Coordinates of C-alpha atoms and ligand atoms in Angstrom, one line a residue:
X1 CA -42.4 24.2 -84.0
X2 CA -44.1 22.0 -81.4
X3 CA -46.2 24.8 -79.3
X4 CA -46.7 25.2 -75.3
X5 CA -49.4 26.5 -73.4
X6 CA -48.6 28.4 -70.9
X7 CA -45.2 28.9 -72.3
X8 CA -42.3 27.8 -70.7
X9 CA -39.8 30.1 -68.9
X10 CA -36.9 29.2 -71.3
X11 CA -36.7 26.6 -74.1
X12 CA -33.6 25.9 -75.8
X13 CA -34.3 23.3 -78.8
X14 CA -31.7 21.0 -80.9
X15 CA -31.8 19.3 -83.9
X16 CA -33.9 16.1 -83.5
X17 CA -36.9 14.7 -82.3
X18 CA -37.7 12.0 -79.6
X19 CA -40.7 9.8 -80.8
X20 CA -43.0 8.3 -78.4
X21 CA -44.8 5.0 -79.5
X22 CA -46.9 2.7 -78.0
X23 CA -43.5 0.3 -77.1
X24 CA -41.9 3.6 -75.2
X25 CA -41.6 2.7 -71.5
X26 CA -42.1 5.2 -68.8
X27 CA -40.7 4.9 -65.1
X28 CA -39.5 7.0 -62.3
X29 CA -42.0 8.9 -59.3
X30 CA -45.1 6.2 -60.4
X31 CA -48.0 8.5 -60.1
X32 CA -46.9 11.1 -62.8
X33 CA -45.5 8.0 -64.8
X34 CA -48.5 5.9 -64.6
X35 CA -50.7 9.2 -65.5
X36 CA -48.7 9.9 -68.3
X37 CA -48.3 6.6 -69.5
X38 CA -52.2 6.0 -69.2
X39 CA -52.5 9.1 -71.3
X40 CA -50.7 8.5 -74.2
X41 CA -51.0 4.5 -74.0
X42 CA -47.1 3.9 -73.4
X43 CA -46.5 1.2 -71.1
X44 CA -44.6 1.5 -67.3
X45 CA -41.3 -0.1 -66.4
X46 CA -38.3 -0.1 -64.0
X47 CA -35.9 1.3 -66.2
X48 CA -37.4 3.5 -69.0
X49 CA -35.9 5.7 -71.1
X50 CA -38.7 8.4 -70.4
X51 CA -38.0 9.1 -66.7
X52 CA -39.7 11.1 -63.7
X53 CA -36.8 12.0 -61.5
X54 CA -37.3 13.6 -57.9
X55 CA -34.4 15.9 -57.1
X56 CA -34.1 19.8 -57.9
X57 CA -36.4 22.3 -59.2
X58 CA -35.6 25.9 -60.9
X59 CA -39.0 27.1 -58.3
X60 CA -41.8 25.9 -56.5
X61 CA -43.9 23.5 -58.9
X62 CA -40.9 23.9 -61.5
X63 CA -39.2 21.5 -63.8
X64 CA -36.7 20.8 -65.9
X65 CA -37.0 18.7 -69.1
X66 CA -33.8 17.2 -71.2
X67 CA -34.9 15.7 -74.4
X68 CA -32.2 14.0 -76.4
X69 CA -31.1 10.9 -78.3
X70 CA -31.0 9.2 -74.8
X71 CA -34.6 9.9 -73.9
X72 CA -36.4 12.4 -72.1
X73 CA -35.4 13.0 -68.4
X74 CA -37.9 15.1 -66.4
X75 CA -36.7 16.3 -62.9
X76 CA -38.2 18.0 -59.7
X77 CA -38.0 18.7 -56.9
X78 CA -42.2 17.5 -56.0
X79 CA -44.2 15.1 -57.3
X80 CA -46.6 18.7 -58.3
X81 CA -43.2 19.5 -60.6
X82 CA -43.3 16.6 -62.7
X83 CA -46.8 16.6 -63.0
X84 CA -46.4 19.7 -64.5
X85 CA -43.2 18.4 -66.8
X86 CA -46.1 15.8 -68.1
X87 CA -48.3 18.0 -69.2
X88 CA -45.7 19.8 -71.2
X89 CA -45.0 16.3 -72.4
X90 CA -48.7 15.5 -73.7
X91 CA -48.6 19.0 -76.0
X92 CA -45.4 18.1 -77.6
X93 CA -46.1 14.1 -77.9
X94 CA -46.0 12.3 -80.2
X95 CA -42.9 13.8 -82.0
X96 CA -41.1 15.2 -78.9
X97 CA -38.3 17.5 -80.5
X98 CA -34.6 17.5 -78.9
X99 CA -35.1 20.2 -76.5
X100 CA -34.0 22.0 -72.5
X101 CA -36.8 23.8 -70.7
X102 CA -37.0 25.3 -67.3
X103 CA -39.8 26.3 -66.3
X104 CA -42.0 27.1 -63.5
X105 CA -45.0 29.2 -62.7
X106 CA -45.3 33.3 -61.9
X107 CA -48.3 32.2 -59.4
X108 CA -48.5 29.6 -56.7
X109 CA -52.2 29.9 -57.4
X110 CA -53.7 29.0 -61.3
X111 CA -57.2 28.4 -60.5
X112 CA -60.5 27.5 -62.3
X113 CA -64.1 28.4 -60.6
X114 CA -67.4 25.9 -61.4
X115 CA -70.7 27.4 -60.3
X116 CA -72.3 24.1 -59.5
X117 CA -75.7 26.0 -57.7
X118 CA -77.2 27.5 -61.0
X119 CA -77.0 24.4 -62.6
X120 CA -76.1 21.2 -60.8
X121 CA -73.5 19.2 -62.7
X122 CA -72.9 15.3 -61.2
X123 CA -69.7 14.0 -60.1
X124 CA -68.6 12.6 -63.2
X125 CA -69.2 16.1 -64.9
X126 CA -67.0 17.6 -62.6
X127 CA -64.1 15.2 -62.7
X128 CA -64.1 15.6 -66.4
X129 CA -63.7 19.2 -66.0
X130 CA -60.9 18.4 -63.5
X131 CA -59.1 16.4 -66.2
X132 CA -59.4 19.1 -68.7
X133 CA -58.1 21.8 -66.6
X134 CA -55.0 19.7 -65.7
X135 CA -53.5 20.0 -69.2
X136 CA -53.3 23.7 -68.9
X137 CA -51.1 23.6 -64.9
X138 CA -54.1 25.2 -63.7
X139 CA -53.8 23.7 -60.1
X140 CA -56.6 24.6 -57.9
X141 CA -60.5 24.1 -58.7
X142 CA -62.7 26.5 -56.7
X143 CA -66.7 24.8 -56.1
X144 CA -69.4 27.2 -56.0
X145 CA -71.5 24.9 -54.2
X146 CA -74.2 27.0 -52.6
X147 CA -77.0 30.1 -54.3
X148 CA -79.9 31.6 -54.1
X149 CA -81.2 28.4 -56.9
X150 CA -79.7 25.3 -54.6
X151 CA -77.6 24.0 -52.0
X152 CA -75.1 21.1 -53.5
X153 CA -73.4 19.6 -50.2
X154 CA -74.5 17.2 -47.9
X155 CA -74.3 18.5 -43.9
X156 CA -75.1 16.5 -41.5
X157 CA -76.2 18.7 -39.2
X158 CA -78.7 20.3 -41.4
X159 CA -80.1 17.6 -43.4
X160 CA -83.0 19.6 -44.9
X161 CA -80.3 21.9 -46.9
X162 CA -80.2 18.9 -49.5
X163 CA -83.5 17.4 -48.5
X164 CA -85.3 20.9 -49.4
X165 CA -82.8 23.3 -50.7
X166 CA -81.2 21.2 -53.6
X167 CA -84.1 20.2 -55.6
X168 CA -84.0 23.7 -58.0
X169 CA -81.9 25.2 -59.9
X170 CA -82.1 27.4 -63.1
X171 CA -85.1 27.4 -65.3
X172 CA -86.6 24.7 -63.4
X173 CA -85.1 21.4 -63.7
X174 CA -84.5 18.4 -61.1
X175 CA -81.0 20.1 -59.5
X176 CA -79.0 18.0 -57.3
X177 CA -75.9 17.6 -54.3
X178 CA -73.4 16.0 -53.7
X179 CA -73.6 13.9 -50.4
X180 CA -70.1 13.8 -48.7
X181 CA -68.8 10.9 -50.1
X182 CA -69.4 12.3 -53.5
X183 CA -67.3 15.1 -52.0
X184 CA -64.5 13.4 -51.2
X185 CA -64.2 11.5 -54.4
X186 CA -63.9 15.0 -56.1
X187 CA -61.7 15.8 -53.8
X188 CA -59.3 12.4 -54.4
X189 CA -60.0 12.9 -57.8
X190 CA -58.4 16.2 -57.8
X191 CA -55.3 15.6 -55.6
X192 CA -54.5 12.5 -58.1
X193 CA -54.1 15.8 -60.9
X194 CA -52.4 17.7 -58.2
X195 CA -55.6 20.4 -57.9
X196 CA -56.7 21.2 -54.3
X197 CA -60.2 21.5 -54.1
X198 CA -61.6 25.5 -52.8
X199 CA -65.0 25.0 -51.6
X200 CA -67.4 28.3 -51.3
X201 CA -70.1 28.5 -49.0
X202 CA -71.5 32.1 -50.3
X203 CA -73.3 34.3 -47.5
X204 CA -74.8 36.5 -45.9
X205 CA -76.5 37.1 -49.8
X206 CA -76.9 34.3 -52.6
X207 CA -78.7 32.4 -49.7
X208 CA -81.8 31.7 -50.9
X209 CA -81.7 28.3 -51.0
X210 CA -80.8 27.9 -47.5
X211 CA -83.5 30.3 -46.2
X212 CA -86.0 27.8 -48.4
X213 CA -84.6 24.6 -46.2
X214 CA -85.1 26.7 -42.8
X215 CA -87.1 29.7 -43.4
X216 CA -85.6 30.6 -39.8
X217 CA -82.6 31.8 -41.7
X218 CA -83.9 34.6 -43.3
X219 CA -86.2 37.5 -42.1
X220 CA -88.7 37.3 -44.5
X221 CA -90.6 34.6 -45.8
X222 CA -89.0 32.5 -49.0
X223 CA -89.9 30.0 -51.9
X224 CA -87.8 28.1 -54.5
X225 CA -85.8 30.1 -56.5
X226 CA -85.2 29.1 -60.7
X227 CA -84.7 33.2 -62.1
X228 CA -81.3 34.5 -62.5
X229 CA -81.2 37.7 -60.8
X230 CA -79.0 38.4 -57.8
X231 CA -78.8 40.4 -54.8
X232 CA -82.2 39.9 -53.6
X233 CA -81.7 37.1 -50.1
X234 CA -80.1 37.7 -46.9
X235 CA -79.4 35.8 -43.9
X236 CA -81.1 36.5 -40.8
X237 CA -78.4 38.9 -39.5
X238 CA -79.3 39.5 -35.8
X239 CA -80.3 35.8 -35.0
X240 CA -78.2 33.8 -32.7
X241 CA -79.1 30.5 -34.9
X242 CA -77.8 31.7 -38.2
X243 CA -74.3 31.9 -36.3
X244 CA -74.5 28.3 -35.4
X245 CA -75.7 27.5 -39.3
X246 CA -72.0 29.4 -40.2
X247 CA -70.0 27.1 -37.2
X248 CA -72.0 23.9 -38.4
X249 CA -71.9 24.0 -42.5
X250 CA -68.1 25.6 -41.9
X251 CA -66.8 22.8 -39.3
X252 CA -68.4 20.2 -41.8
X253 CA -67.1 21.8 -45.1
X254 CA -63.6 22.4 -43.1
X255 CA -63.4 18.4 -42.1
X256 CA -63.6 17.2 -45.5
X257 CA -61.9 19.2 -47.2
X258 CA -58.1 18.9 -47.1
X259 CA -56.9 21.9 -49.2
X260 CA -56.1 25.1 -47.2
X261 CA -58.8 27.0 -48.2
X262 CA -62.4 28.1 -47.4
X263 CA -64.0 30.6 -49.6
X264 CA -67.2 32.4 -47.8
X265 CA -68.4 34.6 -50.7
X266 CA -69.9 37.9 -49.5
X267 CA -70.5 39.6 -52.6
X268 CA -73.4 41.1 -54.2
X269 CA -75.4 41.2 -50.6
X270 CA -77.2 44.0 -51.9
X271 CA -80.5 43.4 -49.3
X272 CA -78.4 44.0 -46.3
X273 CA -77.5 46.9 -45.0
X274 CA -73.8 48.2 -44.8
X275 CA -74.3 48.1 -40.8
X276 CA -75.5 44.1 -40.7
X277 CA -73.2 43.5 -43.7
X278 CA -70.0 44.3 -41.3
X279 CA -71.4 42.6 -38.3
X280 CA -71.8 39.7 -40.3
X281 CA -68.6 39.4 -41.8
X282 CA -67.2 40.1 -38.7
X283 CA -69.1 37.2 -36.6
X284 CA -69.0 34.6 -39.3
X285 CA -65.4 35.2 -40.4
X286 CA -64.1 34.6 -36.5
X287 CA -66.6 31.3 -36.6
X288 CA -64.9 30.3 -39.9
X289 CA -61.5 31.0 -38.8
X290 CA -61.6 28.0 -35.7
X291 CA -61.5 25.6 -38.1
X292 CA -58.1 26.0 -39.5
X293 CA -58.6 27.2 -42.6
X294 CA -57.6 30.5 -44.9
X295 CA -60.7 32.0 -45.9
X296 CA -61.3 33.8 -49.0
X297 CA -63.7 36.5 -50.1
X298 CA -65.3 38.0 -52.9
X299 CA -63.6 41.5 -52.7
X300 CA -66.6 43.1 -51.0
X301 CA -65.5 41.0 -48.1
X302 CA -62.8 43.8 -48.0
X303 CA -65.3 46.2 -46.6
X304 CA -64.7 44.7 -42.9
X305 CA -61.2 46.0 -41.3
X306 CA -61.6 43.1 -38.8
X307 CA -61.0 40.1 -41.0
X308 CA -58.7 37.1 -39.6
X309 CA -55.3 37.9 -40.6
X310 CA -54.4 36.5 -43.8
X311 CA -57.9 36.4 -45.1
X312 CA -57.2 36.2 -49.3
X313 CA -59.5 38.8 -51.0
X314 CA -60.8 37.6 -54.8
X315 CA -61.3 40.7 -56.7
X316 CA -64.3 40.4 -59.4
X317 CA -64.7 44.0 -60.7
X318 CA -63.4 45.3 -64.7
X319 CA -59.6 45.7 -65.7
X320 CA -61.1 49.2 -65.0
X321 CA -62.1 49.1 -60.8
X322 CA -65.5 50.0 -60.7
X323 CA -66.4 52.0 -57.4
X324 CA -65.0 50.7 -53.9
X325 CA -63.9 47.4 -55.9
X326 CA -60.0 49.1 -55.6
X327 CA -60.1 50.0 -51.8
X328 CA -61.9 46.5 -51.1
X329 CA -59.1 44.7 -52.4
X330 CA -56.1 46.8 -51.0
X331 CA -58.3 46.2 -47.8
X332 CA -57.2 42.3 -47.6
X333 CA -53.7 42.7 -48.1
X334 CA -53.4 45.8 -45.2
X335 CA -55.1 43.1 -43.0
X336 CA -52.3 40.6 -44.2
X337 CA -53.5 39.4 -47.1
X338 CA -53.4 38.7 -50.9
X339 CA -55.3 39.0 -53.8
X340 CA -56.7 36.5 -56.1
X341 CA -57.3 38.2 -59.4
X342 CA -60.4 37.4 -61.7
X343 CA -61.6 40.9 -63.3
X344 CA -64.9 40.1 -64.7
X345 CA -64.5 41.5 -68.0
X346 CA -61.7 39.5 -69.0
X347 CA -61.3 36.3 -66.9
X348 CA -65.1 35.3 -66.6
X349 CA -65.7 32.3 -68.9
X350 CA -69.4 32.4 -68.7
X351 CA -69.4 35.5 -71.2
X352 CA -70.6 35.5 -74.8
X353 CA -67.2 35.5 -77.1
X354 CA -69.1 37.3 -79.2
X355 CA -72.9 38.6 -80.2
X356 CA -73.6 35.5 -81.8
X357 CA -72.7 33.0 -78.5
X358 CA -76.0 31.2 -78.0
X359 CA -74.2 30.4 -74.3
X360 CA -73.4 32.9 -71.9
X361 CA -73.9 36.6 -70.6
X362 CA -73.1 39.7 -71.7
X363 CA -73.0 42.5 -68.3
X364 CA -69.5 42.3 -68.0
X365 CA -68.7 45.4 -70.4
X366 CA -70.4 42.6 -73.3
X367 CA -68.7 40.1 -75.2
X368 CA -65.6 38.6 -74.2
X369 CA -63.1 37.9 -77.1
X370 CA -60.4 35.2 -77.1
X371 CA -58.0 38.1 -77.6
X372 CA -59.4 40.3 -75.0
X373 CA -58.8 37.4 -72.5
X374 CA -55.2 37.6 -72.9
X375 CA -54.6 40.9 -73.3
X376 CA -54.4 42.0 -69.8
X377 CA -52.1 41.5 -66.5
X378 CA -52.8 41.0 -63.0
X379 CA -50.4 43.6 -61.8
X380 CA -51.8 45.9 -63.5
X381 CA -55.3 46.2 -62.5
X382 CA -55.5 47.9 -59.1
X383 CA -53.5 50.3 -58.3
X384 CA -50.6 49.0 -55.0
X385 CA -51.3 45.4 -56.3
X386 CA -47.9 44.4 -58.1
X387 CA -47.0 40.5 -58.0
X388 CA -45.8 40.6 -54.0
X389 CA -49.6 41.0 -53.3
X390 CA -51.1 38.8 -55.6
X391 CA -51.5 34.6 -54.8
X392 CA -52.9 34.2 -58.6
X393 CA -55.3 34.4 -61.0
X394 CA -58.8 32.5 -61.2
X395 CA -61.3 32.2 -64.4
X396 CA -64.6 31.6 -62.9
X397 CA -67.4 29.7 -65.3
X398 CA -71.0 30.7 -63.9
X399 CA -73.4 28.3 -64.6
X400 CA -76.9 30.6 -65.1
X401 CA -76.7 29.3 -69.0
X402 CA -75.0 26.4 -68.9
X403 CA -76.3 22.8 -68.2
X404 CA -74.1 20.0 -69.7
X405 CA -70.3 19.2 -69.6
X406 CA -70.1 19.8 -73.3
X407 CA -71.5 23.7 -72.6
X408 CA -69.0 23.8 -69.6
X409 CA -66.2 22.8 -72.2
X410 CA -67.8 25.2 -74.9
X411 CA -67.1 28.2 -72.9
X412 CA -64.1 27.4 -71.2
X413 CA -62.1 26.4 -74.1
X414 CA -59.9 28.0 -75.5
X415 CA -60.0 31.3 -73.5
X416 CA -59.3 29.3 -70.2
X417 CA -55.9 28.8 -71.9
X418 CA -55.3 32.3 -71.8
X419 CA -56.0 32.8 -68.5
X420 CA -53.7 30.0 -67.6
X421 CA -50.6 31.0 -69.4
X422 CA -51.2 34.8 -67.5
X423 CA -51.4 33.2 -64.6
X424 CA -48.4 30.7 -64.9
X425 CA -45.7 32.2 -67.6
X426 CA -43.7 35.2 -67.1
X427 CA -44.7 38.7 -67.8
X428 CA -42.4 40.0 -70.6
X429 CA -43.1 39.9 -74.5
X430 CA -46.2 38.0 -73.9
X431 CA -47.9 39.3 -77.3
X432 CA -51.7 38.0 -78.5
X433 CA -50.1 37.4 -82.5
X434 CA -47.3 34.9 -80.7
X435 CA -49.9 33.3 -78.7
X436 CA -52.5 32.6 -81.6
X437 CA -50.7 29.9 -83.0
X438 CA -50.1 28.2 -80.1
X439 CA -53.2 28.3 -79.3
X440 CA -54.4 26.8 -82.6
X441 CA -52.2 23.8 -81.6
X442 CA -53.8 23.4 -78.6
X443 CA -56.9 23.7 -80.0
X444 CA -56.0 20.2 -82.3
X445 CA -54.9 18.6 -79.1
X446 CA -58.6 19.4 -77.4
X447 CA -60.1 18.2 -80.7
X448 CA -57.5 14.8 -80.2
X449 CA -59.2 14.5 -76.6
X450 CA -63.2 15.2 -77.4
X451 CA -63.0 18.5 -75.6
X452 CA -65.7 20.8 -77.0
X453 CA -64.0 24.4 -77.2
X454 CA -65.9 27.8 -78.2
Ligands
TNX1 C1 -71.8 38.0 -60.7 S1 -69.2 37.9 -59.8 C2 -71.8 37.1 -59.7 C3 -72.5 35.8 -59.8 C4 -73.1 35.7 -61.2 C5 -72.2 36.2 -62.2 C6 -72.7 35.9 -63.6 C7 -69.8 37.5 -58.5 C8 -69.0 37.4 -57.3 N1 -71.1 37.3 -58.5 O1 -73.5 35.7 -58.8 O2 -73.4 34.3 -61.4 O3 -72.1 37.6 -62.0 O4 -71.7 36.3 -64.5

């Protein structure tokens, strides 16, 4: 049987199959049918017997999908909906069997995270990623534009952040940034595969980069930065001019960026205290918050009791909380808050899949398996966050190892499929034996589309 990743809600199959050739017409809502179209090189029209129909929805960013003798009839109640009912349609192409689905997702937010500071990766790098990620619903694509090795994004009102602070990165090589306008075509580029865009600006640690554009940010003196090690940088916390570095780089960052999010790190700032560490948080999140945006945070962000309302926490720590990483993370939703779930040792796509990875790191709890990433549940890793309190589930990729698309590819793919159907399909009987051949049909279909898969 024709396999779907994540899998559907229901599916109800008949006898019969629906072939798509290169003379099948597609029409309805024109963006999903001229992606689709483009896709599998069918050709748009008026009236088409593959149709995209705006109406209702079983949820938000639901579907429904009739496949019969008459065609195939996709319906929604968004244009994010049928979108969704395409990319169903691109696993089961060409040979689309008679089928119902309804389907829809168990989180409003499936995302993907690309550390673009360790290594720099160009636009056309990250729009590929984009394109890849779209198959799998995944619907939001956090940046990790700024660390201790480079600064990636052009403000104004600090030019020397991407005239000095860009030009590292890992082991040495040239590095990079993306001026706005590169931004915004990321940006565009994203919204046309309905994936809003979640820039991080990651302080007061991970700020080396900064500190080496205007030493006045830090305390102590700084240089370029190529090792991997964290922990070690700090903003200058008791300086009046590192709060109007936060109001300038966040107003900026804010104004192009249309999404509703703003993600302002705060993990790992090991070199400042737990006194300047709250102060910070609490200055810089206030700034942050004038600029219309929800603002996320590593978990440790959870440490303040005086975050804006609302504040999303993104918890980083093992399917087994490691110490404070439980009470950081109930933290953001008594504050009004939820909780964006990536445990390390399971959803981070930068580790080894096994000894032998030549990519990739090994300090979340070693090796991460294909099965282990979908063995696990978001609701069931801290203790008081059930599904209310969660907003979704993210599978960051850390860059420290990786330098070209095809490495980015290697280590996403498959286990990024996992993480997707745990964030999108619902909870019961999902079983890793079920999943494993679905996933080797997937697998052909990333082989069909040159995407380079661990
Ligand atoms: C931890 S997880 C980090 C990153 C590293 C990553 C490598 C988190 C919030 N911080 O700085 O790149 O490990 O896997």
């Amino acid at each position: 049987m024709s396999s779907i990743i994540p899998a559907p809600v229901s599916r109800t199959d008949s006898p019969g199959t629906f072939t798509l050739t290169s003379a099948t017409t597609v029409g309805g809502e024109p963006a999903v049918a001229a992606y689709l179209s483009a896709a599998l090189g069918l050709t748009t029209a008026e009236d088409a017997p593959l149709n995209f129909v705006l109406g209702d929805e079983p949820g938000p960013d639901g579907y429904t999908l009739e496949v019969s003798a008459a065609g195939i009839r996709v319906e929604a109640a968004t244009a994010a909906g049928l979108f969704a009912g395409a990319q169903t349609l691109r696993q089961l192409a060409p040979e689309v069997p008679f089928t119902h689905i309804e389907d829809y997702p168990r989180f409003a937010y499936r995302g993907a995270m690309l550390d673009v500071a360790r290594h720099f990766f160009g636009v056309d790098d990250v729009k590929r990623y984009i394109a890849d990620i779209a198959l799998l619903k995944i619907n939001h694509l956090h940046l990790h534009l700024t660390d201790d090795q480079g600064w990636r994004i052009q403000i104004d009102s600090w030019p020397e952040l991407t005239k000095k602070g860009a030009a590292s990165q890992v082991g040495g090589g040239a590095g990079g940034f993306y001026t706005q306008v590169d931004y915004r075509e990321i940006v565009e580029y994203a919204a046309s595969r309905f994936i809003t865009v979640v820039p991080e600006i990651d302080m007061p640690g991970h700020t080396n980069a900064a500190s080496v554009a205007y030493p006045e940010l830090s305390d102590i003196p700084v240089e370029a930065y190529e090792g991997i090690e964290v922990g070690f940088s700090s903003l200058a916390i008791r300086s009046e001019r590192t709060y109007q570095f936060v109001d300038d780089v966040v107003r900026e960052v804010a104004a192009m960026t249309p999404g509703p999010y703003l993600h302002l790190g705060g993990d790992e700032s090991l070199s400042t205290t737990d006194e300047d560490f709250l102060y910070f948080i609490g200055r810089a999140t206030a700034i942050a918050a004038k600029y219309g945006k929800t603002l996320i945070g590593w978990h440790e962000m959870g440490r303040s009791a005086s975050l804006p309302v609302g504040t999303l926490g993104q918890y980083w720590s093992f399917l087994v909380p490691q110490e404070g990483a439980a009470e950081h993370t109930v933290s953001f939703v008594e504050q009004g808050g939820r909780v964006i779930m990536s445990p390390a040792d399971v959803a981070y796509l930068d580790m080894k899949y096994d000894d032998s990875t030549a990519l990739g790191l090994v300090w979340a709890q070693g090796p991460t398996s294909v099965e282990a990433s979908y063995s696990w549940d978001p609701a069931d890793v801290v203790p008081g966050i059930r599904d209310e309190q969660l907003l979704g589930v993210e599978a960051p990729l850390w860059s420290e190892t990786l330098e070209t698309i095809d490495d980015i590819e290697t280590m996403a793919f498959p286990r990024l499929a996992s993480v997707a159907e745990i964030a999108w399909s619902p909870r019961a009987e999902r079983e890793f034996a079920e999943f494993e051949p679905r996933l080797a049909r997937f697998v052909e279909l990333l082989d069909r589309l040159g995407i380079k898969h661990g």
